[in-house]
Coordinates of N, CA, C and O in Angstrom, one line a residue:
M1023 N 1.2 -1.3 -0.3 CA 0.2 0.0 0.0 C 0.9 1.2 0.1 O 0.5 2.5 -0.5
E1024 N 2.1 1.1 0.9 CA 2.8 2.2 0.8 C 3.5 2.7 -0.8 O 3.5 4.0 -1.0
V1025 N 3.5 1.7 -1.5 CA 4.0 2.1 -3.0 C 3.1 2.8 -3.7 O 3.1 3.6 -4.2
L1026 N 1.9 2.2 -3.6 CA 1.0 2.7 -4.4 C 0.5 4.0 -3.8 O 0.1 5.0 -4.7
S1027 N 0.5 4.3 -2.6 CA 0.1 5.8 -1.8 C 1.0 6.4 -2.6 O 0.8 7.6 -2.8
R1028 N 2.3 6.2 -2.5 CA 3.5 7.3 -2.6 C 3.1 7.5 -4.3 O 3.5 8.8 -5.2
I1029 N 2.8 6.5 -5.3 CA 2.8 6.8 -6.8 C 1.4 7.5 -6.9 O 1.3 8.6 -7.8
D1030 N 0.5 7.1 -6.6 CA -0.7 8.0 -6.7 C -1.9 8.2 -5.6 O -3.0 8.7 -5.7
G1031 N -1.2 8.3 -4.3 CA -2.2 8.8 -3.1 C -3.5 8.2 -3.3 O -3.7 7.2 -3.1
E1032 N -4.3 8.8 -2.7 CA -5.9 8.8 -2.6 C -6.3 8.2 -4.0 O -7.1 7.0 -3.7
A1033 N -5.9 8.0 -5.1 CA -6.8 7.5 -6.4 C -6.7 6.1 -6.0 O -7.6 5.3 -6.5
G1034 N -5.3 5.7 -5.9 CA -4.9 4.3 -5.6 C -5.6 3.5 -4.6 O -6.3 2.2 -4.8
Q1035 N -5.8 4.1 -3.4 CA -6.5 4.0 -2.4 C -7.8 3.6 -2.7 O -8.7 2.6 -2.4
W1036 N -8.7 4.8 -3.4 CA -9.8 4.9 -3.9 C -10.4 3.5 -5.1 O -11.3 2.5 -4.9
V1037 N -9.4 3.2 -5.9 CA -9.6 2.1 -6.8 C -9.7 0.8 -5.9 O -10.7 0.0 -5.7
V1038 N -8.6 0.6 -4.7 CA -8.8 -0.6 -4.1 C -10.4 -0.8 -3.5 O -10.7 -1.9 -3.2
Q1039 N -10.5 0.4 -2.6 CA -11.5 0.3 -1.9 C -13.0 0.2 -2.7 O -14.1 -0.4 -2.4
S1040 N -12.8 0.3 -3.9 CA -13.9 0.3 -4.9 C -14.0 -0.8 -5.3 O -15.4 -1.3 -5.8
L1041 N -13.2 -2.1 -4.8 CA -13.6 -3.4 -5.0 C -13.9 -4.3 -3.6 O -14.1 -5.3 -4.1
D1042 N -13.8 -3.4 -2.8 CA -14.2 -3.8 -1.3 C -15.7 -5.1 -1.3 O -15.6 -5.7 -0.3
D1043 N -16.6 -4.4 -2.3 CA -17.5 -5.4 -2.0 C -18.0 -5.9 -3.4 O -18.9 -6.4 -3.5
I1044 N -17.1 -6.1 -4.1 CA -17.2 -7.2 -5.2 C -16.2 -8.3 -5.4 O -16.2 -9.2 -5.5
S1045 N -15.0 -7.3 -5.3 CA -13.8 -8.5 -5.2 C -12.9 -8.0 -4.4 O -11.8 -7.5 -5.0
P1046 N -12.8 -8.3 -3.3 CA -11.7 -7.6 -2.2 C -10.0 -8.2 -2.6 O -9.2 -7.7 -2.3
E1047 N -10.4 -9.6 -3.3 CA -8.9 -10.2 -3.5 C -8.7 -9.4 -4.8 O -7.4 -9.4 -4.8
L1048 N -9.1 -8.9 -5.8 CA -8.4 -8.2 -6.8 C -8.0 -7.2 -6.2 O -6.6 -6.7 -6.9
G1049 N -8.6 -6.2 -5.1 CA -8.0 -5.3 -4.6 C -6.7 -5.5 -4.2 O -5.9 -4.9 -4.1
H1050 N -6.8 -6.8 -3.2 CA -5.5 -7.2 -2.6 C -4.5 -7.6 -3.6 O -3.0 -7.3 -3.7
Q1051 N -4.7 -8.4 -4.9 CA -3.4 -8.4 -5.8 C -3.0 -7.0 -6.3 O -1.5 -6.9 -6.7
I1052 N -4.0 -6.3 -6.5 CA -3.3 -5.1 -7.2 C -2.2 -4.3 -6.0 O -1.0 -3.8 -6.7
V1053 N -2.5 -4.5 -5.0 CA -1.5 -3.9 -4.2 C -0.4 -4.6 -3.6 O 0.6 -4.5 -4.0
A1054 N -0.7 -6.1 -3.4 CA 0.4 -7.0 -3.2 C 1.4 -7.3 -4.2 O 2.6 -7.1 -3.8
W1055 N 0.6 -7.5 -5.4 CA 1.3 -8.2 -6.4 C 1.6 -6.8 -7.6 O 3.1 -6.7 -7.8
G1056 N 1.0 -6.3 -7.6 CA 0.9 -5.1 -8.7 C 2.1 -4.4 -8.2 O 3.2 -3.7 -8.8
F1057 N 1.8 -3.4 -6.9 CA 2.7 -2.6 -6.5 C 3.8 -2.9 -5.6 O 4.6 -2.6 -5.3
G1058 N 3.1 -4.0 -4.6 CA 4.1 -4.3 -3.7 C 5.2 -5.2 -4.2 O 6.3 -5.2 -3.6
E1059 N 4.9 -6.1 -4.9 CA 6.5 -6.9 -5.8 C 6.5 -6.6 -7.2 O 7.8 -6.2 -7.1
I1060 N 5.9 -5.6 -8.2 CA 6.5 -5.5 -9.1 C 6.8 -4.0 -9.3 O 7.8 -4.2 -9.6
Y1061 N 6.2 -3.1 -9.1 CA 6.8 -1.5 -8.6 C 7.7 -1.2 -7.9 O 8.3 -0.2 -8.1
H1062 N 7.7 -2.4 -6.9 CA 8.8 -2.2 -5.8 C 10.1 -2.2 -5.9 O 11.1 -2.5 -5.6
R1063 N 10.3 -3.1 -7.6 CA 11.5 -3.8 -7.9 C 12.5 -2.4 -8.3 O 12.0 -1.6 -8.7
P1064 N 14.0 -2.9 -7.9 CA 14.6 -1.9 -7.8 C 15.4 -1.5 -9.5 O 16.2 -0.6 -9.8
Q1065 N 14.9 -2.5 -10.0 CA 15.8 -2.6 -11.6 C 15.5 -1.1 -12.3 O 16.3 -0.8 -13.2
L1066 N 14.0 -0.9 -12.2 CA 13.6 0.4 -12.7 C 13.2 1.4 -12.0 O 12.5 1.3 -10.9
L1067 N 13.3 2.8 -12.7 CA 13.0 3.7 -11.7 C 11.2 4.1 -11.7 O 11.0 3.6 -12.9
S1068 N 10.7 4.4 -10.9 CA 9.0 5.1 -11.3 C 8.9 5.5 -12.5 O 8.0 5.2 -13.0
R1069 N 9.7 6.6 -12.9 CA 9.5 7.0 -14.3 C 9.4 6.3 -15.1 O 8.6 6.5 -16.3
E1070 N 10.5 5.5 -15.3 CA 10.8 4.4 -16.5 C 9.1 3.1 -16.5 O 8.8 3.3 -17.4
R1071 N 9.2 2.9 -15.2 CA 7.8 2.2 -15.1 C 6.6 2.7 -15.9 O 5.7 2.4 -16.6
Q1072 N 6.2 4.0 -15.3 CA 4.9 4.5 -15.8 C 5.2 5.1 -17.2 O 4.2 4.6 -17.8
L1073 N 6.4 5.3 -17.8 CA 6.5 5.5 -19.5 C 6.1 3.7 -20.1 O 5.2 3.9 -21.2
I1074 N 6.7 3.0 -19.2 CA 6.3 1.6 -20.0 C 4.7 1.5 -19.8 O 4.0 0.8 -20.9
T1075 N 4.2 1.8 -18.9 CA 2.8 1.6 -18.5 C 2.0 2.4 -19.5 O 0.5 1.6 -19.9
L1076 N 2.4 3.5 -19.6 CA 1.6 4.2 -20.5 C 1.5 3.8 -22.1 O 0.6 3.9 -22.4
G1077 N 2.6 2.8 -22.3 CA 2.4 2.5 -23.7 C 1.5 1.2 -23.3 O 1.0 1.1 -24.8
M1078 N 1.9 0.7 -22.8 CA 1.2 -0.6 -22.7 C -0.6 -0.4 -22.7 O -0.8 -1.0 -23.3
I1079 N -0.8 0.5 -21.9 CA -2.3 0.7 -21.5 C -2.5 1.4 -23.1 O -3.8 1.0 -23.3
T1080 N -1.9 2.3 -23.5 CA -2.3 2.8 -25.0 C -2.5 1.8 -26.0 O -3.6 2.0 -26.9
V1081 N -1.6 0.9 -26.0 CA -1.8 -0.2 -27.2 C -2.6 -1.1 -26.8 O -3.5 -1.1 -27.8
L1082 N -3.2 -1.0 -25.6 CA -4.3 -2.1 -25.3 C -5.6 -1.7 -25.7 O -6.4 -2.2 -26.2
G1083 N -5.9 -0.4 -25.7 CA -6.9 0.4 -25.9 C -8.1 -0.2 -25.1 O -8.1 -0.9 -24.5
G1084 N -9.0 0.7 -24.9 CA -10.4 0.5 -24.1 C -10.3 0.5 -22.4 O -10.7 0.2 -22.0
C1085 N -9.0 1.2 -22.0 CA -8.5 1.2 -20.8 C -8.4 2.9 -20.3 O -7.0 2.8 -19.5
E1086 N -9.5 3.5 -20.6 CA -9.2 4.7 -20.4 C -9.3 5.1 -18.8 O -8.4 5.9 -18.8
P1087 N -10.0 4.3 -18.1 CA -10.0 5.1 -16.6 C -8.4 4.6 -15.8 O -8.0 5.3 -15.1
Q1088 N -8.0 3.4 -16.3 CA -6.6 3.4 -15.9 C -5.7 3.7 -16.3 O -4.7 4.3 -15.9
L1089 N -5.7 4.3 -17.7 CA -4.6 5.2 -18.3 C -4.9 6.4 -17.6 O -3.7 7.5 -17.7
E1090 N -6.4 7.0 -17.4 CA -6.2 8.6 -16.1 C -5.5 8.2 -15.2 O -4.7 8.7 -14.7
F1091 N -5.7 7.2 -14.4 CA -4.8 6.9 -13.2 C -3.1 7.0 -13.3 O -2.7 7.5 -12.7
H1092 N -2.8 6.1 -14.2 CA -1.6 6.2 -14.9 C -0.7 7.7 -15.5 O 0.1 7.7 -15.1
V1093 N -1.7 8.2 -16.0 CA -1.3 9.7 -16.4 C -1.1 10.3 -15.1 O 0.1 11.2 -15.2
S1094 N -1.8 10.4 -14.3 CA -1.9 11.2 -12.8 C -0.5 10.7 -12.4 O 0.3 11.1 -11.7
A1095 N -0.6 9.6 -12.2 CA 0.6 8.8 -11.3 C 2.0 9.3 -11.9 O 3.0 9.5 -11.5
S1096 N 2.1 9.2 -13.4 CA 3.4 9.8 -14.2 C 3.7 11.0 -13.8 O 4.7 11.4 -13.7
L1097 N 2.8 11.7 -13.6 CA 2.8 13.3 -12.9 C 3.6 13.4 -11.8 O 4.5 13.8 -11.5
N1098 N 2.6 12.2 -10.4 CA 2.9 11.9 -9.2 C 5.0 11.8 -9.4 O 5.3 12.1 -8.0
V1099 N 5.1 10.9 -10.1 CA 6.5 10.5 -10.0 C 7.7 11.2 -10.6 O 8.6 10.7 -11.1
G1100 N 7.0 12.1 -11.6 CA 8.5 13.3 -11.9 C 8.0 13.5 -13.8 O 9.0 14.0 -14.1
L1101 N 7.3 12.7 -14.1 CA 7.4 12.9 -15.7 C 6.4 14.1 -15.8 O 5.5 14.6 -15.3
T1102 N 6.8 15.1 -17.0 CA 6.4 16.4 -17.5 C 5.3 15.9 -18.2 O 5.3 14.8 -18.8
P1103 N 4.4 17.0 -18.2 CA 3.5 16.9 -19.4 C 4.4 16.7 -20.6 O 3.1 15.9 -21.5
E1104 N 5.2 17.3 -21.2 CA 5.9 17.2 -22.2 C 6.4 15.9 -22.5 O 5.9 14.9 -23.7
E1105 N 6.9 14.9 -21.7 CA 7.1 13.9 -21.9 C 6.1 12.6 -22.0 O 6.7 11.9 -22.7
I1106 N 4.9 12.9 -21.1 CA 3.8 12.0 -21.4 C 3.6 12.3 -22.9 O 2.8 11.3 -23.5
V1107 N 3.1 13.7 -23.1 CA 2.6 13.7 -25.1 C 3.6 13.0 -25.3 O 3.1 12.5 -26.9
E1108 N 4.4 13.4 -25.7 CA 5.9 12.6 -26.3 C 5.8 11.1 -26.6 O 5.8 10.5 -27.3
A1109 N 5.3 10.5 -25.4 CA 5.4 8.9 -25.1 C 4.1 8.5 -25.9 O 3.9 7.5 -26.5
L1110 N 3.1 9.3 -25.8 CA 1.8 9.2 -26.3 C 2.0 9.0 -28.1 O 1.3 8.2 -28.9
L1111 N 2.6 10.1 -28.5 CA 2.7 10.5 -29.6 C 3.6 9.2 -30.5 O 3.3 8.9 -31.3
H1112 N 4.5 9.0 -29.6 CA 5.5 7.8 -30.2 C 5.1 6.7 -30.4 O 4.9 5.9 -31.4
S1113 N 3.7 6.5 -29.4 CA 3.0 5.5 -29.5 C 2.1 5.0 -30.6 O 1.9 3.6 -31.3
A1114 N 1.9 6.2 -31.4 CA 0.9 5.6 -32.5 C 1.6 5.0 -33.6 O 0.9 4.6 -34.5
G1115 N 3.0 5.2 -34.0 CA 3.7 4.8 -34.9 C 3.5 3.0 -34.6 O 3.4 2.3 -35.5
Y1116 N 3.1 2.7 -33.6 CA 2.9 1.2 -33.4 C 1.7 0.9 -32.8 O 1.4 -0.6 -33.0
C1117 N 0.7 1.7 -32.6 CA -0.4 0.9 -32.3 C -1.6 1.8 -32.7 O -2.9 1.5 -32.6
G1118 N -1.3 2.6 -33.7 CA -2.2 3.4 -34.3 C -2.7 4.8 -34.0 O -2.6 5.2 -33.0
F1119 N -3.0 5.6 -34.8 CA -3.7 7.0 -34.4 C -4.7 7.0 -33.2 O -5.0 7.8 -32.7
P1120 N -5.7 6.3 -33.9 CA -6.9 6.3 -32.9 C -6.5 6.0 -31.4 O -7.1 6.4 -30.7
R1121 N -5.7 4.7 -31.0 CA -5.4 4.8 -29.5 C -4.3 5.8 -29.1 O -4.7 6.2 -27.8
A1122 N -3.5 6.3 -30.2 CA -2.8 7.4 -29.6 C -3.6 8.8 -29.2 O -3.7 9.4 -28.3
L1123 N -4.4 9.2 -30.0 CA -5.3 10.0 -29.8 C -6.5 9.5 -28.8 O -6.5 10.8 -27.8
N1124 N -7.0 8.7 -28.6 CA -7.6 8.5 -27.4 C -6.8 8.7 -26.1 O -7.3 8.8 -25.2
A1125 N -5.7 8.1 -26.1 CA -4.6 8.4 -24.8 C -4.6 9.9 -24.6 O -4.3 10.0 -23.3
T1126 N -4.3 10.3 -25.7 CA -4.0 11.9 -25.1 C -4.9 12.8 -24.9 O -4.7 13.5 -24.4
I1127 N -6.3 12.4 -25.3 CA -7.6 13.1 -24.8 C -7.6 12.9 -23.3 O -8.0 13.5 -22.5
V1128 N -7.2 11.7 -22.7 CA -7.4 11.2 -21.4 C -6.2 12.0 -20.8 O -6.4 12.4 -19.7
A1129 N -5.0 12.2 -21.3 CA -4.1 12.9 -20.7 C -4.5 14.3 -20.7 O -4.3 15.1 -19.4
K1130 N -5.0 14.7 -21.8 CA -5.5 15.9 -21.6 C -6.7 16.6 -20.8 O -6.4 17.8 -20.3
K1131 N -7.6 15.8 -20.3 CA -8.4 15.7 -19.3 C -7.7 15.5 -18.2 O -8.0 16.7 -16.9
V1132 N -6.8 14.9 -17.7 CA -5.8 14.9 -16.5 C -5.1 16.0 -16.3 O -5.0 16.9 -15.4
F1133 N -4.3 16.8 -17.4 CA -3.7 18.0 -17.1 C -4.5 19.3 -16.9 O -4.2 20.2 -16.3
T1134 N -5.9 19.2 -17.6 CA -6.6 20.0 -17.6 C -7.2 20.1 -15.8 O -7.3 21.3 -15.4
E1135 N -7.5 19.1 -15.6 CA -7.7 19.0 -13.8 C -6.8 19.3 -13.0 O -6.7 20.0 -12.2
R1136 N -5.5 19.4 -13.3 CA -4.1 20.0 -12.8 C -3.9 21.3 -13.4 O -2.8 21.9 -12.5
G1137 N -4.3 21.7 -14.2 CA -4.0 23.2 -14.6 C -2.8 23.3 -15.2 O -2.1 24.2 -15.0
L1138 N -2.6 22.3 -16.1 CA -1.3 22.3 -16.7 C -1.0 22.7 -18.3 O -0.4 22.1 -18.9
L1139 N -2.4 22.9 -18.8 CA -2.4 23.3 -20.1 C -2.2 24.6 -20.4 O -2.3 25.6 -19.1
P1140 N -1.7 24.9 -21.5 CA -1.3 24.4 -22.4 C 0.0 23.6 -22.1 O 0.9 24.1 -21.4
V1141 N 0.2 22.6 -22.8 CA 1.5 22.1 -22.6 C 2.4 22.3 -23.9 O 1.9 22.5 -25.2
T1142 N 3.6 23.0 -23.5 CA 4.8 23.5 -24.6 C 5.8 22.7 -25.0 O 6.2 21.8 -24.5
G1143 N 6.2 22.6 -26.0 CA 7.3 21.9 -26.6 C 7.0 20.4 -26.9 O 8.0 20.0 -27.0
A1144 N 5.8 20.1 -27.2 CA 5.5 18.9 -27.4 C 5.1 18.6 -29.1 O 4.9 19.7 -29.6

């Protein structure tokens, strides 16, 4: 829970709690395995993990709520809006413009909520 809280604070806790009445085990696995085991490994920095995660979720498509969470988490671990936009632009060559566009729209929503628009130099 400490790693999840460090990466996305209250939003991470909200996701886990939202599963309490339907699948508390899924919430447990997100915390124990996803963040306790995988995100806690020292071989990659949190920034690097978030860039990889943004790319993977963008490629999957249809994961906009999770992408919103991870765009926010990416900002929390030190990625800049310009770096996030560049990663999403880069993904267009690998997963297509529709998925890259959808991901960019999600990022815009997060940036708007945080007062980070316009993104310059992107």
